[in-house]
Short mmCIF file of C-alpha atoms in Angstrom, two decimals:
data_model
loop_
_atom_site.label_atom_id
_atom_site.label_comp_id
_atom_site.label_asym_id
_atom_site.label_seq_id
_atom_site.Cartn_x
_atom_site.Cartn_y
_atom_site.Cartn_z
CA MET P 1 -32.64 -109.13 7.32
CA GLY P 2 -33.20 -106.71 4.48
CA LEU P 3 -29.58 -105.49 4.68
CA LYS P 4 -28.21 -109.05 4.64
CA GLN P 5 -30.28 -109.91 1.60
CA ALA P 6 -29.08 -106.78 -0.15
CA ILE P 7 -25.45 -107.72 0.55
CA LYS P 8 -26.04 -111.28 -0.68
CA SER P 9 -27.47 -109.93 -3.92
CA LEU P 10 -24.04 -108.40 -4.65
CA ASP P 11 -22.35 -111.84 -4.59
CA ALA P 12 -20.66 -112.35 -7.97
CA PHE P 13 -19.90 -116.02 -7.18
CA PRO P 14 -23.18 -117.76 -6.28
CA ARG P 15 -22.91 -121.38 -5.08
CA ALA P 16 -25.13 -124.14 -6.34
CA GLU P 17 -26.44 -126.67 -3.85
CA ASP P 18 -24.48 -129.92 -3.59
CA HIS P 19 -27.35 -132.12 -4.84
CA LEU P 20 -27.52 -130.00 -8.01
CA LEU P 21 -23.82 -130.47 -8.85
CA GLN P 22 -22.87 -133.21 -11.31
CA LYS P 23 -19.34 -134.52 -11.71
CA THR P 24 -18.38 -136.20 -14.99
CA GLN P 25 -15.37 -138.00 -16.43
CA SER P 26 -15.06 -135.39 -19.18
CA GLY P 27 -14.98 -132.65 -16.56
CA ALA P 28 -12.24 -134.48 -14.68
CA LEU P 29 -10.19 -134.80 -17.90
CA VAL P 30 -10.58 -131.09 -18.69
CA SER P 31 -9.65 -130.20 -15.10
CA ILE P 32 -6.45 -132.24 -15.23
CA VAL P 33 -5.46 -130.70 -18.57
CA GLY P 34 -6.25 -127.23 -17.22
CA LEU P 35 -4.13 -127.79 -14.10
CA ILE P 36 -1.18 -128.95 -16.20
CA ILE P 37 -1.49 -125.89 -18.45
CA MET P 38 -1.74 -123.53 -15.47
CA ALA P 39 1.27 -125.11 -13.74
CA THR P 40 3.33 -124.81 -16.94
CA LEU P 41 2.35 -121.18 -17.45
CA PHE P 42 3.04 -120.39 -13.80
CA LEU P 43 6.59 -121.75 -14.05
CA HIS P 44 7.13 -119.85 -17.28
CA GLU P 45 5.95 -116.58 -15.72
CA LEU P 46 8.09 -117.19 -12.63
CA ARG P 47 11.20 -117.73 -14.73
CA TYR P 48 10.33 -114.65 -16.80
CA TYR P 49 10.08 -112.61 -13.59
CA LEU P 50 13.35 -113.91 -12.11
CA THR P 51 15.42 -113.32 -15.26
CA THR P 52 16.94 -109.90 -15.84
CA TYR P 53 16.84 -107.78 -18.96
CA THR P 54 19.20 -105.05 -20.16
CA VAL P 55 18.55 -101.38 -20.86
CA HIS P 56 20.95 -99.41 -23.08
CA GLU P 57 21.68 -95.75 -22.47
CA MET P 58 24.10 -93.38 -24.23
CA SER P 59 25.96 -90.36 -22.93
CA VAL P 60 29.08 -88.31 -23.68
CA ASP P 61 32.33 -89.97 -22.61
CA LEU P 62 33.89 -87.80 -19.87
CA LYS P 63 36.77 -90.08 -18.89
CA ARG P 64 40.26 -88.59 -18.81
CA GLY P 65 43.75 -89.82 -18.15
CA GLU P 66 42.85 -93.51 -18.10
CA THR P 67 44.65 -96.29 -19.91
CA LEU P 68 43.17 -98.63 -22.48
CA PRO P 69 43.85 -102.37 -21.92
CA ILE P 70 44.35 -104.39 -25.09
CA HIS P 71 44.03 -108.16 -24.63
CA ILE P 72 45.85 -110.06 -27.38
CA ASN P 73 45.78 -113.77 -28.13
CA MET P 74 46.99 -114.61 -31.64
CA THR P 75 48.71 -117.45 -33.45
CA PHE P 76 51.12 -117.05 -36.36
CA PRO P 77 51.50 -120.59 -37.75
CA ALA P 78 54.21 -119.70 -40.29
CA LEU P 79 56.51 -117.36 -38.32
CA PRO P 80 58.89 -118.34 -35.48
CA CYS P 81 58.81 -116.39 -32.24
CA ASP P 82 62.34 -115.07 -32.75
CA VAL P 83 61.27 -112.79 -35.61
CA LEU P 84 57.96 -111.50 -34.22
CA SER P 85 57.72 -108.19 -32.38
CA VAL P 86 54.93 -105.97 -31.09
CA ASP P 87 54.83 -102.20 -31.36
CA ALA P 88 52.29 -99.62 -30.23
CA ILE P 89 52.07 -96.01 -31.43
CA ASP P 90 49.59 -93.33 -30.38
CA MET P 91 47.97 -90.70 -32.60
CA SER P 92 50.91 -88.29 -32.26
CA GLY P 93 53.31 -90.91 -33.62
CA LYS P 94 55.04 -91.35 -30.27
CA HIS P 95 56.11 -94.88 -29.40
CA GLU P 96 54.55 -96.09 -26.18
CA VAL P 97 57.81 -97.11 -24.53
CA ASP P 98 56.60 -96.63 -20.96
CA LEU P 99 53.90 -99.29 -21.07
CA ASP P 100 53.44 -101.88 -18.36
CA THR P 101 53.85 -104.54 -21.01
CA ASN P 102 52.96 -108.12 -20.20
CA ILE P 103 53.39 -110.26 -23.30
CA TRP P 104 54.15 -113.95 -23.71
CA LYS P 105 55.28 -115.81 -26.82
CA LEU P 106 54.79 -119.56 -27.13
CA ARG P 107 56.81 -121.55 -29.64
CA LEU P 108 54.64 -123.96 -31.62
CA ASN P 109 55.64 -126.92 -33.73
CA SER P 110 54.14 -127.72 -37.12
CA HIS P 111 51.18 -129.40 -35.40
CA GLY P 112 50.41 -126.40 -33.22
CA HIS P 113 51.72 -127.92 -29.98
CA ILE P 114 53.72 -125.80 -27.52
CA ILE P 115 57.46 -126.52 -27.50
CA GLY P 116 58.77 -123.44 -25.66
CA THR P 117 57.84 -120.26 -23.82
CA GLU P 118 59.34 -116.77 -23.82
CA TYR P 119 58.26 -113.93 -21.54
CA LEU P 120 58.72 -110.47 -22.99
CA SER P 121 58.35 -107.85 -20.28
CA ASP P 122 60.22 -105.22 -22.31
CA LEU P 123 59.06 -106.16 -25.78
CA VAL P 124 58.03 -102.70 -26.91
CA GLU P 125 61.10 -101.06 -25.41
CA LYS P 126 63.41 -103.51 -27.16
CA GLU P 127 61.82 -102.89 -30.51
CA HIS P 128 61.87 -99.15 -29.99
CA GLU P 129 65.56 -99.24 -29.15
CA GLN P 130 66.32 -101.25 -32.25
CA LYS P 131 64.40 -98.84 -34.45
CA HIS P 132 66.00 -95.88 -32.70
CA ASP P 133 69.43 -97.30 -33.40
CA HIS P 134 68.52 -97.86 -37.05
CA GLU P 135 67.43 -94.25 -37.45
CA HIS P 136 70.67 -92.84 -35.99
CA SER P 137 73.15 -95.09 -37.74
CA ASP P 138 74.27 -94.77 -41.34
CA HIS P 139 74.18 -97.37 -44.08
CA GLY P 140 77.83 -98.24 -43.66
CA SER P 141 77.52 -99.08 -40.00
CA HIS P 142 74.58 -101.35 -40.82
CA MET P 143 76.69 -103.23 -43.32
CA ASP P 144 79.51 -103.61 -40.83
CA GLY P 145 77.36 -104.95 -38.01
CA ALA P 146 74.68 -106.73 -39.98
CA PHE P 147 76.47 -110.04 -40.19
CA ASP P 148 78.35 -110.41 -36.95
CA GLN P 149 78.36 -113.69 -35.07
CA THR P 150 75.10 -112.93 -33.24
CA SER P 151 73.32 -112.16 -36.50
CA GLU P 152 74.67 -115.31 -38.14
CA ASN P 153 73.46 -117.41 -35.22
CA MET P 154 70.07 -115.73 -35.44
CA ILE P 155 69.82 -116.43 -39.18
CA LYS P 156 70.70 -120.10 -38.70
CA LYS P 157 68.29 -120.50 -35.80
CA VAL P 158 65.37 -118.88 -37.61
CA LYS P 159 66.00 -120.75 -40.87
CA GLN P 160 66.03 -124.02 -38.93
CA ALA P 161 62.76 -123.06 -37.24
CA LEU P 162 61.20 -122.20 -40.61
CA ALA P 163 62.36 -125.53 -42.02
CA ASN P 164 60.72 -127.30 -39.07
CA GLY P 165 57.46 -125.44 -39.64
CA GLU P 166 57.53 -123.59 -36.32
CA GLY P 167 54.89 -121.04 -35.45
CA CYS P 168 54.28 -118.67 -32.59
CA ARG P 169 51.43 -117.74 -30.30
CA VAL P 170 51.47 -114.20 -28.89
CA TYR P 171 49.23 -113.34 -25.97
CA GLY P 172 49.06 -110.88 -23.12
CA VAL P 173 47.91 -107.36 -22.29
CA LEU P 174 49.06 -103.97 -23.54
CA ASP P 175 48.10 -100.90 -21.52
CA VAL P 176 48.13 -97.89 -23.85
CA GLN P 177 47.01 -94.30 -23.52
CA ARG P 178 43.33 -93.68 -24.08
CA VAL P 179 43.80 -91.97 -27.45
CA ALA P 180 43.63 -93.09 -31.05
CA GLY P 181 46.59 -95.12 -32.24
CA ASN P 182 47.65 -98.50 -33.54
CA PHE P 183 49.60 -101.57 -32.57
CA HIS P 184 51.02 -104.10 -34.95
CA ILE P 185 52.75 -107.46 -34.93
CA SER P 186 55.46 -107.92 -37.53
CA VAL P 187 59.13 -108.69 -38.24
CA HIS P 188 60.04 -104.98 -37.96
CA GLY P 189 62.23 -105.66 -34.95
CA LEU P 190 64.78 -107.44 -37.14
CA ASN P 191 67.73 -105.75 -38.78
CA ILE P 192 66.67 -105.24 -42.40
CA PHE P 193 69.68 -107.14 -43.73
CA VAL P 194 69.12 -110.02 -41.33
CA ALA P 195 65.48 -110.16 -42.38
CA GLN P 196 66.54 -110.16 -46.04
CA MET P 197 68.93 -113.05 -45.44
CA ILE P 198 66.28 -115.05 -43.58
CA PHE P 199 63.28 -114.56 -45.87
CA GLU P 200 65.01 -113.61 -49.16
CA GLY P 201 62.43 -110.93 -49.81
CA SER P 202 59.43 -109.43 -48.09
CA LYS P 203 57.00 -111.45 -50.23
CA ASN P 204 58.14 -114.61 -48.44
CA VAL P 205 57.14 -113.35 -44.98
CA ASN P 206 53.93 -115.28 -44.36
CA VAL P 207 51.83 -113.31 -41.86
CA SER P 208 48.98 -115.82 -41.78
CA HIS P 209 47.34 -115.51 -38.40
CA ILE P 210 44.48 -116.69 -36.20
CA ILE P 211 42.96 -114.21 -33.75
CA HIS P 212 41.73 -116.26 -30.81
CA ASP P 213 40.82 -113.25 -28.73
CA LEU P 214 41.10 -109.50 -29.15
CA SER P 215 39.33 -107.28 -26.66
CA PHE P 216 39.70 -103.89 -25.02
CA GLY P 217 38.65 -104.69 -21.49
CA PRO P 218 36.91 -107.38 -19.45
CA LYS P 219 33.98 -109.25 -20.94
CA TYR P 220 30.40 -108.83 -19.77
CA PRO P 221 27.36 -111.09 -20.40
CA GLY P 222 26.27 -110.95 -24.02
CA ILE P 223 29.32 -109.16 -25.42
CA HIS P 224 30.40 -110.05 -28.96
CA ASN P 225 33.94 -109.30 -30.09
CA PRO P 226 33.82 -109.47 -33.91
CA LEU P 227 37.46 -110.57 -34.34
CA ASP P 228 37.35 -113.56 -32.00
CA GLU P 229 38.30 -116.81 -33.76
CA THR P 230 39.14 -114.96 -36.98
CA SER P 231 41.45 -116.95 -39.28
CA ARG P 232 43.41 -115.44 -42.18
CA ILE P 233 45.64 -118.01 -43.89
CA LEU P 234 47.67 -116.91 -46.92
CA ARG P 235 48.14 -119.40 -49.73
CA GLU P 236 49.95 -117.15 -52.20
CA ALA P 237 51.88 -113.87 -51.88
CA SER P 238 51.99 -112.20 -48.50
CA GLY P 239 50.83 -108.70 -47.68
CA VAL P 240 49.72 -106.24 -45.03
CA PHE P 241 46.59 -106.82 -42.96
CA LYS P 242 44.90 -103.76 -41.50
CA TYR P 243 42.01 -103.88 -39.06
CA TYR P 244 40.31 -100.52 -38.55
CA ILE P 245 38.67 -100.63 -35.15
CA LYS P 246 36.11 -98.24 -33.66
CA ILE P 247 36.08 -98.59 -29.87
CA VAL P 248 32.93 -97.71 -27.93
CA PRO P 249 33.47 -97.12 -24.18
CA THR P 250 30.97 -99.23 -22.25
CA GLU P 251 29.80 -99.58 -18.67
CA TYR P 252 27.93 -102.69 -17.59
CA ARG P 253 25.88 -102.31 -14.40
CA TYR P 254 24.86 -105.58 -12.76
CA ILE P 255 21.58 -106.00 -10.91
CA TRP P 256 23.48 -105.83 -7.60
CA LYS P 257 24.83 -102.36 -8.61
CA GLU P 258 28.39 -103.47 -9.40
CA VAL P 259 29.83 -101.47 -12.34
CA LEU P 260 32.15 -103.10 -14.90
CA PRO P 261 34.01 -100.56 -17.11
CA THR P 262 34.99 -102.06 -20.45
CA ASN P 263 34.83 -101.43 -24.21
CA GLN P 264 33.13 -102.94 -27.22
CA PHE P 265 34.12 -102.34 -30.82
CA SER P 266 33.31 -102.68 -34.49
CA VAL P 267 35.90 -103.47 -37.16
CA THR P 268 36.58 -103.10 -40.86
CA GLU P 269 39.23 -105.26 -42.51
CA TYR P 270 41.61 -104.42 -45.36
CA PHE P 271 44.34 -106.51 -47.02
CA SER P 272 47.05 -105.13 -49.29
CA PRO P 273 49.14 -107.75 -51.15
CA MET P 274 52.86 -107.18 -51.49
CA LYS P 275 54.25 -106.02 -54.83
CA ASP P 276 57.73 -106.49 -56.24
CA PHE P 277 58.71 -102.84 -55.76
CA ASP P 278 57.38 -102.53 -52.20
CA ARG P 279 60.00 -101.69 -49.58
CA SER P 280 57.71 -102.30 -46.61
CA TRP P 281 57.42 -105.66 -44.88
CA PRO P 282 54.24 -107.65 -44.24
CA ALA P 283 52.56 -107.02 -40.91
CA VAL P 284 49.25 -107.18 -39.08
CA TYR P 285 48.05 -103.73 -38.05
CA PHE P 286 45.26 -102.86 -35.64
CA LEU P 287 44.34 -99.19 -36.02
CA TYR P 288 41.90 -98.06 -33.36
CA ASP P 289 39.96 -94.92 -32.57
CA LEU P 290 37.65 -94.16 -29.64
CA SER P 291 34.05 -93.04 -29.88
CA PRO P 292 33.08 -89.91 -27.88
CA ILE P 293 29.89 -91.69 -26.79
CA THR P 294 29.69 -94.04 -23.80
CA VAL P 295 27.15 -96.86 -23.76
CA THR P 296 25.73 -97.84 -20.38
CA ILE P 297 24.12 -101.27 -20.15
CA LYS P 298 22.02 -101.82 -17.03
CA GLU P 299 20.56 -105.07 -15.77
CA GLU P 300 17.02 -104.66 -14.48
CA ARG P 301 14.30 -106.96 -13.14
CA ARG P 302 10.57 -106.67 -13.73
CA SER P 303 8.44 -105.42 -10.83
CA PHE P 304 6.57 -107.83 -8.58
CA LEU P 305 3.29 -106.06 -9.40
CA HIS P 306 3.92 -106.74 -13.09
CA PHE P 307 4.50 -110.41 -12.25
CA ILE P 308 1.23 -110.67 -10.25
CA THR P 309 -0.73 -108.95 -13.03
CA ARG P 310 0.56 -111.33 -15.70
CA LEU P 311 0.03 -114.32 -13.40
CA CYS P 312 -3.62 -113.42 -12.73
CA ALA P 313 -4.25 -112.86 -16.43
CA VAL P 314 -2.68 -116.18 -17.45
CA LEU P 315 -4.22 -118.35 -14.72
CA GLY P 316 -7.62 -116.65 -14.87
CA GLY P 317 -7.76 -116.94 -18.64
CA THR P 318 -6.82 -120.61 -18.52
CA PHE P 319 -9.45 -121.30 -15.85
CA ALA P 320 -12.18 -119.55 -17.86
CA LEU P 321 -11.18 -121.34 -21.07
CA THR P 322 -11.20 -124.79 -19.44
CA GLY P 323 -14.62 -124.05 -17.89
CA LEU P 324 -15.98 -123.12 -21.32
CA LEU P 325 -14.44 -126.26 -22.82
CA ASP P 326 -16.01 -128.39 -20.08
CA ARG P 327 -19.50 -127.03 -20.82
CA TRP P 328 -19.10 -127.70 -24.53
CA MET P 329 -17.94 -131.26 -23.93
CA PHE P 330 -20.79 -131.91 -21.47
CA ARG P 331 -23.43 -130.68 -23.96
CA LEU P 332 -21.85 -132.67 -26.79
CA ILE P 333 -21.79 -135.89 -24.78
CA GLU P 334 -25.34 -135.25 -23.59
CA ALA P 335 -26.55 -134.68 -27.15
CA VAL P 336 -24.92 -137.92 -28.33
CA THR P 337 -26.18 -140.11 -25.48
CA LYS P 338 -29.80 -138.79 -25.25
CA PRO P 339 -31.12 -140.45 -28.46
CA ASN P 340 -29.69 -143.79 -27.37
CA THR P 341 -31.47 -143.51 -23.99
CA ARG P 342 -34.83 -142.84 -25.68
CA SER P 343 -34.48 -145.81 -28.01
CA VAL P 344 -33.83 -148.13 -25.05
CA LEU P 345 -36.96 -146.89 -23.22
CA ARG P 346 -39.14 -147.60 -26.25
#
């Protein structure tokens, strides 16, 4: 018997006898409020446990010999598709003519609606060939071939498109070497004399553009591409847009261990208006360089022990607080009703 009594003395939760317990309406109200609070906090903690969070790590980029995908989706509201061309050059100045190019151009009317489609599987090669021919032919040969029947038809077609307010949407993917370089969209693919006849001067080439999407790989949750939905509309003289891009190689590791290799980037913008003595033509340049640091973003979930610890703290604290509130309300009601009871007895 002595041992049992000793064990009972260690009970931290003594029970009062049933006839000593008193249930009140205020206690019931506090209990209901406490249960609602505990249920709300439980659901919040459960959602907090089930959601993942990301951890960022940095390391030296060791990748070699891979290509860099460039996803382009841009609209030029003031230039027809016939005059636009895309070119990509790496840091050595070599034209990337062996790209697996996959570019589409959509003709747009003055209201931005699609009126035609052109698939350009050899866009870069065509432009390179034109430039190559220009470099190896003299001025006289240019004058002889500048205004043949094909050129005249081109001039008429483009002038008609300009008069109708046609624009062009360029989208697709360029796979370039994983080195610093640039790509640009311009009218450089045209014969210089044809371009002069069409626009009557480089200042009249309106390179206003809207960048719907520009990325260097697939998108992962939470990524922010700073050039998405960027609009640059020229109201006066034209010029050259240059976007200096710093690409950061990135790996996104999902909670189920799948790895998504991609890239994120930062950008600085520069605009140079055309002057009367400039011989260059307006264009939109994207000059990119790669960071030597790779960022690894990992999805992780909080441990179950952490969830149980927080749950006990939240529910236990709420239970203790509602018990304290119940005692205060009981004493307050008792203090208010006692004088009235004594006055009735007298």
